[in-house]
Amino acid sequence: MSNIKALGIDVGSTTLKIVGVDTDGEMIWHLLEQADHRVEVQVERFLELARLEQEPLDNPPLVATGYGRGLVHRAARQVTEITCHARGVYWELRHGGTLVDIGGQDSKVIEISPEGKAVDFVMNDKCAAGTGRFLENTASRLRVPIERMGEEALSVSEEVPISSTCTVFAESEIISLIAHGVSLASILRGLHRSLIKRIVAMIRTVGLVPPLMLSGGVVQNPAIRWMLEEEFGEKVILPRYPQLKGAHGAALFALEIGIQKTG
Ligand code: ADP
């Protein structure tokens, strides 16, 4: 049982996340699953599990974010992922800078002001090459678990450039390289580099305001972190649960709604 005061739900294109916070905004409960094709049913199940966590049973204020936030009819508000990621990350790290959020099917670079507001951003949701899908396609094709891809890539220093920028062509290029006896690890290293180049171009569009902070599921990949540090020559900062920062930000907005109601 938890004393959840507010809930945030992030209906992503790849995963569904829910976070419960206490009166201070601290994350005290969460769930994360691959997004189901019947996401509305999945959302209802998450909300019921949240209700059962309460003592006494209760429906705390709820804010929805993410690509499918419009499907959460019970939410008091729907807030964009950009605003929620900025809020969740700022709450934890307590400073501004450049935030890079890499999700399953989109990526964003957000400039956060010293006061914690998202003041500029650029988003890529058209091309899979700068998102988790780029790595996932290859991972499933080559039967490498997604959680192992980064370590594999970092296990060698040789990097085989992948010239195709489109996911489908990159996949055929990789299959052909493997057929020619090129080592899998050096191919994976080159594949990570392609993704990083996309992200670096996005960062340069917004302009880097250090420090560089990360969120989203893909930044749990150590090669992504390492290559970003290498490109910019400085340490990147990772929050404790990068994949939950959007849902956490949404829960912090819900907490404000709860305070307004009781205040
Ligand atoms: P969205 O919010 O767009 O649904 P997420 O931020 O939840 O996306 O990120 C999902 C992506 O994170 C997927 O592409 C998945 O492969 C990747 N991912 C999740 N866990 C890991 C991990 N441990 N290592 C590498 N990649 C991961």
mmCIF file of C-alpha atoms and ligand atoms in Angstrom:
data_model
loop_
_atom_site.group_PDB
_atom_site.id
_atom_site.type_symbol
_atom_site.label_atom_id
_atom_site.label_comp_id
_atom_site.label_asym_id
_atom_site.label_seq_id
_atom_site.Cartn_x
_atom_site.Cartn_y
_atom_site.Cartn_z
ATOM 1 C CA MET A 1 0.000 0.000 0.000
ATOM 2 C CA SER A 2 1.236 3.475 -0.824
ATOM 3 C CA ASN A 3 0.013 6.912 0.095
ATOM 4 C CA ILE A 4 -0.340 8.169 -3.484
ATOM 5 C CA LYS A 5 -1.459 11.810 -3.662
ATOM 6 C CA ALA A 6 -1.437 12.233 -7.464
ATOM 7 C CA LEU A 7 -0.966 10.162 -10.612
ATOM 8 C CA GLY A 8 0.675 10.773 -13.989
ATOM 9 C CA ILE A 9 0.185 8.471 -16.961
ATOM 10 C CA ASP A 10 2.387 8.525 -20.079
ATOM 11 C CA VAL A 11 0.760 6.812 -23.050
ATOM 12 C CA GLY A 12 3.812 6.406 -25.273
ATOM 13 C CA SER A 13 3.935 4.887 -28.732
ATOM 14 C CA THR A 14 5.993 1.981 -27.394
ATOM 15 C CA THR A 15 5.346 1.765 -23.656
ATOM 16 C CA LEU A 16 2.684 2.717 -21.123
ATOM 17 C CA LYS A 17 3.923 4.210 -17.845
ATOM 18 C CA ILE A 18 2.131 5.332 -14.693
ATOM 19 C CA VAL A 19 3.704 7.067 -11.690
ATOM 20 C CA GLY A 20 2.250 7.841 -8.259
ATOM 21 C CA VAL A 21 3.734 10.625 -6.127
ATOM 22 C CA ASP A 22 3.463 11.535 -2.440
ATOM 23 C CA THR A 23 2.672 15.026 -1.081
ATOM 24 C CA ASP A 24 6.269 16.147 -1.782
ATOM 25 C CA GLY A 25 6.154 14.987 -5.421
ATOM 26 C CA GLU A 26 8.471 12.042 -4.740
ATOM 27 C CA MET A 27 7.871 9.003 -6.963
ATOM 28 C CA ILE A 28 6.570 6.258 -4.684
ATOM 29 C CA TRP A 29 4.886 3.849 -7.102
ATOM 30 C CA HIS A 30 5.047 3.011 -10.794
ATOM 31 C CA LEU A 31 4.161 0.502 -13.498
ATOM 32 C CA LEU A 32 5.611 0.135 -16.997
ATOM 33 C CA GLU A 33 4.481 -2.204 -19.785
ATOM 34 C CA GLN A 34 4.821 -2.484 -23.542
ATOM 35 C CA ALA A 35 1.887 -0.580 -25.073
ATOM 36 C CA ASP A 36 -0.962 -2.906 -25.929
ATOM 37 C CA HIS A 37 -2.903 -2.578 -29.175
ATOM 38 C CA ARG A 38 -5.990 -2.006 -26.969
ATOM 39 C CA VAL A 39 -4.387 0.810 -25.046
ATOM 40 C CA GLU A 40 -7.635 2.171 -23.554
ATOM 41 C CA VAL A 41 -8.260 -1.155 -21.796
ATOM 42 C CA GLN A 42 -4.643 -1.169 -20.607
ATOM 43 C CA VAL A 43 -5.002 2.389 -19.257
ATOM 44 C CA GLU A 44 -8.129 1.361 -17.292
ATOM 45 C CA ARG A 45 -6.268 -1.630 -15.823
ATOM 46 C CA PHE A 46 -3.356 0.631 -14.745
ATOM 47 C CA LEU A 47 -5.798 3.058 -13.095
ATOM 48 C CA GLU A 48 -7.554 0.221 -11.272
ATOM 49 C CA LEU A 49 -4.199 -1.070 -9.971
ATOM 50 C CA ALA A 50 -3.398 2.478 -8.806
ATOM 51 C CA ARG A 51 -6.759 2.636 -6.991
ATOM 52 C CA LEU A 52 -6.015 -0.659 -5.219
ATOM 53 C CA GLU A 53 -2.697 0.804 -4.001
ATOM 54 C CA GLN A 54 -4.603 3.412 -1.968
ATOM 55 C CA GLU A 55 -5.444 3.191 1.701
ATOM 56 C CA PRO A 56 -8.328 4.083 1.856
ATOM 57 C CA LEU A 57 -9.260 3.220 -1.761
ATOM 58 C CA ASP A 58 -9.303 6.460 -3.713
ATOM 59 C CA ASN A 59 -8.959 8.054 -7.169
ATOM 60 C CA PRO A 60 -6.276 10.728 -6.806
ATOM 61 C CA PRO A 61 -5.996 13.551 -9.397
ATOM 62 C CA LEU A 62 -4.642 12.323 -12.721
ATOM 63 C CA VAL A 63 -2.815 14.048 -15.594
ATOM 64 C CA ALA A 64 -2.087 12.292 -18.903
ATOM 65 C CA THR A 65 0.804 12.833 -21.287
ATOM 66 C CA GLY A 66 2.380 11.074 -24.249
ATOM 67 C CA TYR A 67 1.401 10.417 -27.810
ATOM 68 C CA GLY A 68 -1.917 8.753 -26.770
ATOM 69 C CA ARG A 69 -2.824 11.138 -23.922
ATOM 70 C CA GLY A 70 -6.130 12.018 -25.630
ATOM 71 C CA LEU A 71 -7.315 8.451 -24.920
ATOM 72 C CA VAL A 72 -7.237 8.989 -21.152
ATOM 73 C CA HIS A 73 -10.729 10.429 -20.705
ATOM 74 C CA ARG A 74 -10.556 10.317 -16.909
ATOM 75 C CA ALA A 75 -7.571 12.700 -16.778
ATOM 76 C CA ALA A 76 -8.176 16.145 -15.279
ATOM 77 C CA ARG A 77 -5.707 17.528 -17.854
ATOM 78 C CA GLN A 78 -3.665 16.438 -20.821
ATOM 79 C CA VAL A 79 -0.177 17.933 -21.056
ATOM 80 C CA THR A 80 2.447 17.513 -23.815
ATOM 81 C CA GLU A 81 5.420 15.192 -23.327
ATOM 82 C CA ILE A 82 7.782 18.148 -23.801
ATOM 83 C CA THR A 83 6.331 20.013 -20.832
ATOM 84 C CA CYS A 84 6.082 16.847 -18.706
ATOM 85 C CA HIS A 85 9.618 15.591 -19.388
ATOM 86 C CA ALA A 86 11.002 19.051 -18.621
ATOM 87 C CA ARG A 87 8.986 19.157 -15.389
ATOM 88 C CA GLY A 88 9.954 15.647 -14.231
ATOM 89 C CA VAL A 89 13.650 16.109 -14.978
ATOM 90 C CA TYR A 90 13.845 19.600 -13.450
ATOM 91 C CA TRP A 91 12.119 18.383 -10.284
ATOM 92 C CA GLU A 92 14.846 15.780 -9.802
ATOM 93 C CA LEU A 93 17.958 17.586 -11.063
ATOM 94 C CA ARG A 94 16.957 21.141 -10.026
ATOM 95 C CA HIS A 95 18.760 22.968 -12.839
ATOM 96 C CA GLY A 96 18.241 24.012 -16.463
ATOM 97 C CA GLY A 97 20.177 22.829 -19.521
ATOM 98 C CA THR A 98 19.558 20.775 -22.637
ATOM 99 C CA LEU A 99 17.365 17.707 -22.256
ATOM 100 C CA VAL A 100 17.461 14.912 -24.842
ATOM 101 C CA ASP A 101 14.511 12.505 -24.686
ATOM 102 C CA ILE A 102 14.861 9.421 -26.890
ATOM 103 C CA GLY A 103 11.755 7.246 -27.006
ATOM 104 C CA GLY A 104 10.605 4.282 -29.049
ATOM 105 C CA GLN A 105 9.276 6.214 -32.023
ATOM 106 C CA ASP A 106 10.279 9.811 -31.520
ATOM 107 C CA SER A 107 13.054 11.907 -30.062
ATOM 108 C CA LYS A 108 13.128 15.458 -28.721
ATOM 109 C CA VAL A 109 15.703 18.013 -27.678
ATOM 110 C CA ILE A 110 14.340 20.487 -25.137
ATOM 111 C CA GLU A 111 16.004 23.566 -23.696
ATOM 112 C CA ILE A 112 15.059 23.975 -20.040
ATOM 113 C CA SER A 113 15.467 27.436 -18.506
ATOM 114 C CA PRO A 114 17.159 27.905 -15.109
ATOM 115 C CA GLU A 115 13.591 28.254 -13.702
ATOM 116 C CA GLY A 116 12.555 24.877 -15.134
ATOM 117 C CA LYS A 117 10.443 25.953 -18.126
ATOM 118 C CA ALA A 118 10.713 24.329 -21.580
ATOM 119 C CA VAL A 119 11.739 27.387 -23.609
ATOM 120 C CA ASP A 120 12.686 25.782 -26.944
ATOM 121 C CA PHE A 121 12.545 22.346 -28.521
ATOM 122 C CA VAL A 122 12.952 20.318 -31.685
ATOM 123 C CA MET A 123 11.187 17.029 -32.287
ATOM 124 C CA ASN A 124 11.688 14.133 -34.687
ATOM 125 C CA ASP A 125 8.671 11.881 -35.103
ATOM 126 C CA LYS A 126 8.874 11.359 -38.855
ATOM 127 C CA CYS A 127 12.045 9.329 -39.241
ATOM 128 C CA ALA A 128 12.793 6.168 -37.220
ATOM 129 C CA ALA A 129 16.561 6.646 -37.626
ATOM 130 C CA GLY A 130 16.862 8.915 -34.564
ATOM 131 C CA THR A 131 14.665 6.769 -32.293
ATOM 132 C CA GLY A 132 14.622 3.487 -30.392
ATOM 133 C CA ARG A 133 12.955 1.765 -33.330
ATOM 134 C CA PHE A 134 16.185 2.080 -35.303
ATOM 135 C CA LEU A 135 18.006 -0.147 -32.801
ATOM 136 C CA GLU A 136 15.016 -2.377 -32.072
ATOM 137 C CA ASN A 137 14.574 -3.458 -35.694
ATOM 138 C CA THR A 138 18.167 -4.618 -35.885
ATOM 139 C CA ALA A 139 18.064 -6.165 -32.400
ATOM 140 C CA SER A 140 15.133 -8.389 -33.301
ATOM 141 C CA ARG A 141 16.530 -9.239 -36.731
ATOM 142 C CA LEU A 142 19.913 -10.262 -35.275
ATOM 143 C CA ARG A 143 18.403 -11.753 -32.106
ATOM 144 C CA VAL A 144 20.418 -9.515 -29.780
ATOM 145 C CA PRO A 145 18.381 -8.488 -26.695
ATOM 146 C CA ILE A 146 17.801 -4.705 -26.789
ATOM 147 C CA GLU A 147 19.315 -4.396 -23.288
ATOM 148 C CA ARG A 148 22.584 -5.917 -24.603
ATOM 149 C CA MET A 149 22.972 -3.816 -27.771
ATOM 150 C CA GLY A 150 24.924 -0.976 -26.137
ATOM 151 C CA GLU A 151 27.354 -3.230 -24.278
ATOM 152 C CA GLU A 152 28.012 -5.205 -27.465
ATOM 153 C CA ALA A 153 28.721 -1.994 -29.374
ATOM 154 C CA LEU A 154 31.136 -0.786 -26.690
ATOM 155 C CA SER A 155 32.993 -4.109 -26.526
ATOM 156 C CA VAL A 156 35.084 -3.180 -29.617
ATOM 157 C CA SER A 157 36.889 -0.042 -30.750
ATOM 158 C CA GLU A 158 36.420 -0.662 -34.467
ATOM 159 C CA GLU A 159 33.355 1.039 -35.914
ATOM 160 C CA VAL A 160 31.883 0.060 -39.268
ATOM 161 C CA PRO A 161 29.984 3.015 -40.722
ATOM 162 C CA ILE A 162 26.408 2.287 -41.752
ATOM 163 C CA SER A 163 25.777 4.479 -44.772
ATOM 164 C CA SER A 164 21.993 3.951 -45.096
ATOM 165 C CA THR A 165 20.003 6.493 -43.153
ATOM 166 C CA CYS A 166 16.661 4.750 -43.625
ATOM 167 C CA THR A 167 15.895 1.934 -41.147
ATOM 168 C CA VAL A 168 14.854 -0.559 -43.804
ATOM 169 C CA PHE A 169 17.965 0.016 -45.927
ATOM 170 C CA ALA A 170 20.211 0.006 -42.861
ATOM 171 C CA GLU A 171 18.841 -3.432 -42.010
ATOM 172 C CA SER A 172 19.707 -4.857 -45.457
ATOM 173 C CA GLU A 173 23.130 -3.202 -45.269
ATOM 174 C CA ILE A 174 23.780 -4.891 -41.911
ATOM 175 C CA ILE A 175 22.689 -8.304 -43.184
ATOM 176 C CA SER A 176 25.059 -7.900 -46.124
ATOM 177 C CA LEU A 177 27.975 -6.853 -43.857
ATOM 178 C CA ILE A 178 27.408 -9.907 -41.666
ATOM 179 C CA ALA A 179 27.352 -12.124 -44.762
ATOM 180 C CA HIS A 180 30.784 -10.655 -45.611
ATOM 181 C CA GLY A 181 32.154 -11.687 -42.216
ATOM 182 C CA VAL A 182 32.249 -8.233 -40.555
ATOM 183 C CA SER A 183 32.045 -8.516 -36.749
ATOM 184 C CA LEU A 184 28.622 -7.960 -35.257
ATOM 185 C CA ALA A 185 29.951 -5.748 -32.462
ATOM 186 C CA SER A 186 31.649 -3.284 -34.839
ATOM 187 C CA ILE A 187 28.482 -3.141 -36.963
ATOM 188 C CA LEU A 188 26.425 -2.398 -33.848
ATOM 189 C CA ARG A 189 28.887 0.318 -32.921
ATOM 190 C CA GLY A 190 28.393 1.915 -36.332
ATOM 191 C CA LEU A 191 24.623 1.586 -35.972
ATOM 192 C CA HIS A 192 24.666 3.446 -32.648
ATOM 193 C CA ARG A 193 26.812 6.142 -34.259
ATOM 194 C CA SER A 194 24.168 6.692 -36.969
ATOM 195 C CA LEU A 195 21.494 7.245 -34.323
ATOM 196 C CA ILE A 196 23.788 9.568 -32.354
ATOM 197 C CA LYS A 197 24.529 11.654 -35.455
ATOM 198 C CA ARG A 198 20.806 12.332 -35.818
ATOM 199 C CA ILE A 199 20.555 13.353 -32.194
ATOM 200 C CA VAL A 200 23.655 15.555 -32.390
ATOM 201 C CA ALA A 201 22.159 17.370 -35.408
ATOM 202 C CA MET A 202 18.988 18.018 -33.388
ATOM 203 C CA ILE A 203 21.019 19.295 -30.422
ATOM 204 C CA ARG A 204 22.901 21.676 -32.715
ATOM 205 C CA THR A 205 19.574 22.981 -34.108
ATOM 206 C CA VAL A 206 18.411 24.036 -30.644
ATOM 207 C CA GLY A 207 21.952 24.910 -29.484
ATOM 208 C CA LEU A 208 23.592 23.131 -26.551
ATOM 209 C CA VAL A 209 23.046 24.804 -23.190
ATOM 210 C CA PRO A 210 25.075 22.637 -20.768
ATOM 211 C CA PRO A 211 24.644 20.395 -18.941
ATOM 212 C CA LEU A 212 23.287 17.737 -21.273
ATOM 213 C CA MET A 213 20.536 15.748 -19.528
ATOM 214 C CA LEU A 214 18.829 12.602 -20.781
ATOM 215 C CA SER A 215 15.414 10.952 -20.545
ATOM 216 C CA GLY A 216 13.387 8.250 -22.325
ATOM 217 C CA GLY A 217 13.846 4.482 -22.561
ATOM 218 C CA VAL A 218 16.713 4.506 -25.067
ATOM 219 C CA VAL A 219 19.114 6.448 -22.845
ATOM 220 C CA GLN A 220 19.370 3.358 -20.627
ATOM 221 C CA ASN A 221 21.644 2.098 -23.405
ATOM 222 C CA PRO A 222 25.261 2.735 -22.269
ATOM 223 C CA ALA A 223 26.582 3.259 -25.839
ATOM 224 C CA ILE A 224 24.117 6.110 -26.376
ATOM 225 C CA ARG A 225 25.377 7.849 -23.234
ATOM 226 C CA TRP A 226 29.024 7.173 -24.007
ATOM 227 C CA MET A 227 28.806 8.435 -27.594
ATOM 228 C CA LEU A 228 26.992 11.628 -26.580
ATOM 229 C CA GLU A 229 29.712 12.317 -24.017
ATOM 230 C CA GLU A 230 32.345 11.670 -26.652
ATOM 231 C CA GLU A 231 30.653 13.978 -29.214
ATOM 232 C CA PHE A 232 30.336 16.910 -26.795
ATOM 233 C CA GLY A 233 33.354 16.257 -24.609
ATOM 234 C CA GLU A 234 31.389 16.498 -21.378
ATOM 235 C CA LYS A 235 29.509 14.263 -18.964
ATOM 236 C CA VAL A 236 25.809 13.636 -19.549
ATOM 237 C CA ILE A 237 23.417 13.608 -16.608
ATOM 238 C CA LEU A 238 20.936 10.780 -16.194
ATOM 239 C CA PRO A 239 17.958 10.963 -13.830
ATOM 240 C CA ARG A 240 17.252 7.906 -11.674
ATOM 241 C CA TYR A 241 14.378 6.520 -13.815
ATOM 242 C CA PRO A 242 14.825 8.167 -17.239
ATOM 243 C CA GLN A 243 11.952 6.261 -18.867
ATOM 244 C CA LEU A 244 9.482 7.459 -16.205
ATOM 245 C CA LYS A 245 10.258 11.190 -16.308
ATOM 246 C CA GLY A 246 7.273 12.081 -18.554
ATOM 247 C CA ALA A 247 4.836 10.251 -16.268
ATOM 248 C CA HIS A 248 6.536 11.786 -13.223
ATOM 249 C CA GLY A 249 6.148 15.291 -14.685
ATOM 250 C CA ALA A 250 2.463 14.569 -15.366
ATOM 251 C CA ALA A 251 2.000 13.402 -11.748
ATOM 252 C CA LEU A 252 3.576 16.672 -10.517
ATOM 253 C CA PHE A 253 0.989 18.640 -12.532
ATOM 254 C CA ALA A 254 -1.753 16.420 -11.051
ATOM 255 C CA LEU A 255 -0.419 17.159 -7.562
ATOM 256 C CA GLU A 256 -0.921 20.895 -8.213
ATOM 257 C CA ILE A 257 -4.529 20.207 -9.257
ATOM 258 C CA GLY A 258 -5.076 18.268 -6.007
ATOM 259 C CA ILE A 259 -3.596 21.137 -3.966
ATOM 260 C CA GLN A 260 -5.832 23.703 -5.742
ATOM 261 C CA LYS A 261 -8.901 21.545 -4.980
ATOM 262 C CA THR A 262 -8.161 21.133 -1.296
ATOM 263 C CA GLY A 263 -6.661 24.639 -0.816
HETATM 264 P P1 ADP B 1 7.761 5.923 -25.681
HETATM 265 O O1 ADP B 1 7.512 6.870 -24.506
HETATM 266 O O2 ADP B 1 7.919 6.612 -26.987
HETATM 267 O O3 ADP B 1 6.779 4.792 -25.709
HETATM 268 P P2 ADP B 1 10.047 5.019 -24.107
HETATM 269 O O4 ADP B 1 10.642 6.274 -23.589
HETATM 270 O O5 ADP B 1 9.270 4.178 -23.171
HETATM 271 O O6 ADP B 1 9.201 5.294 -25.443
HETATM 272 O O7 ADP B 1 11.243 4.156 -24.729
HETATM 273 C C1 ADP B 1 11.024 2.948 -25.400
HETATM 274 C C2 ADP B 1 12.324 2.548 -26.076
HETATM 275 O O8 ADP B 1 13.324 2.334 -25.081
HETATM 276 C C3 ADP B 1 12.224 1.280 -26.909
HETATM 277 O O9 ADP B 1 12.720 1.570 -28.205
HETATM 278 C C4 ADP B 1 13.150 0.300 -26.177
HETATM 279 O O10 ADP B 1 13.840 -0.496 -27.071
HETATM 280 C C5 ADP B 1 14.116 1.213 -25.428
HETATM 281 N N1 ADP B 1 14.612 0.603 -24.201
HETATM 282 C C6 ADP B 1 13.903 0.286 -23.103
HETATM 283 N N2 ADP B 1 14.701 -0.276 -22.161
HETATM 284 C C7 ADP B 1 15.955 -0.284 -22.670
HETATM 285 C C8 ADP B 1 17.230 -0.727 -22.190
HETATM 286 N N3 ADP B 1 17.370 -1.260 -20.984
HETATM 287 N N4 ADP B 1 18.285 -0.579 -23.013
HETATM 288 C C9 ADP B 1 18.153 -0.038 -24.215
HETATM 289 N N5 ADP B 1 16.998 0.393 -24.737
HETATM 290 C C10 ADP B 1 15.907 0.272 -23.983
#
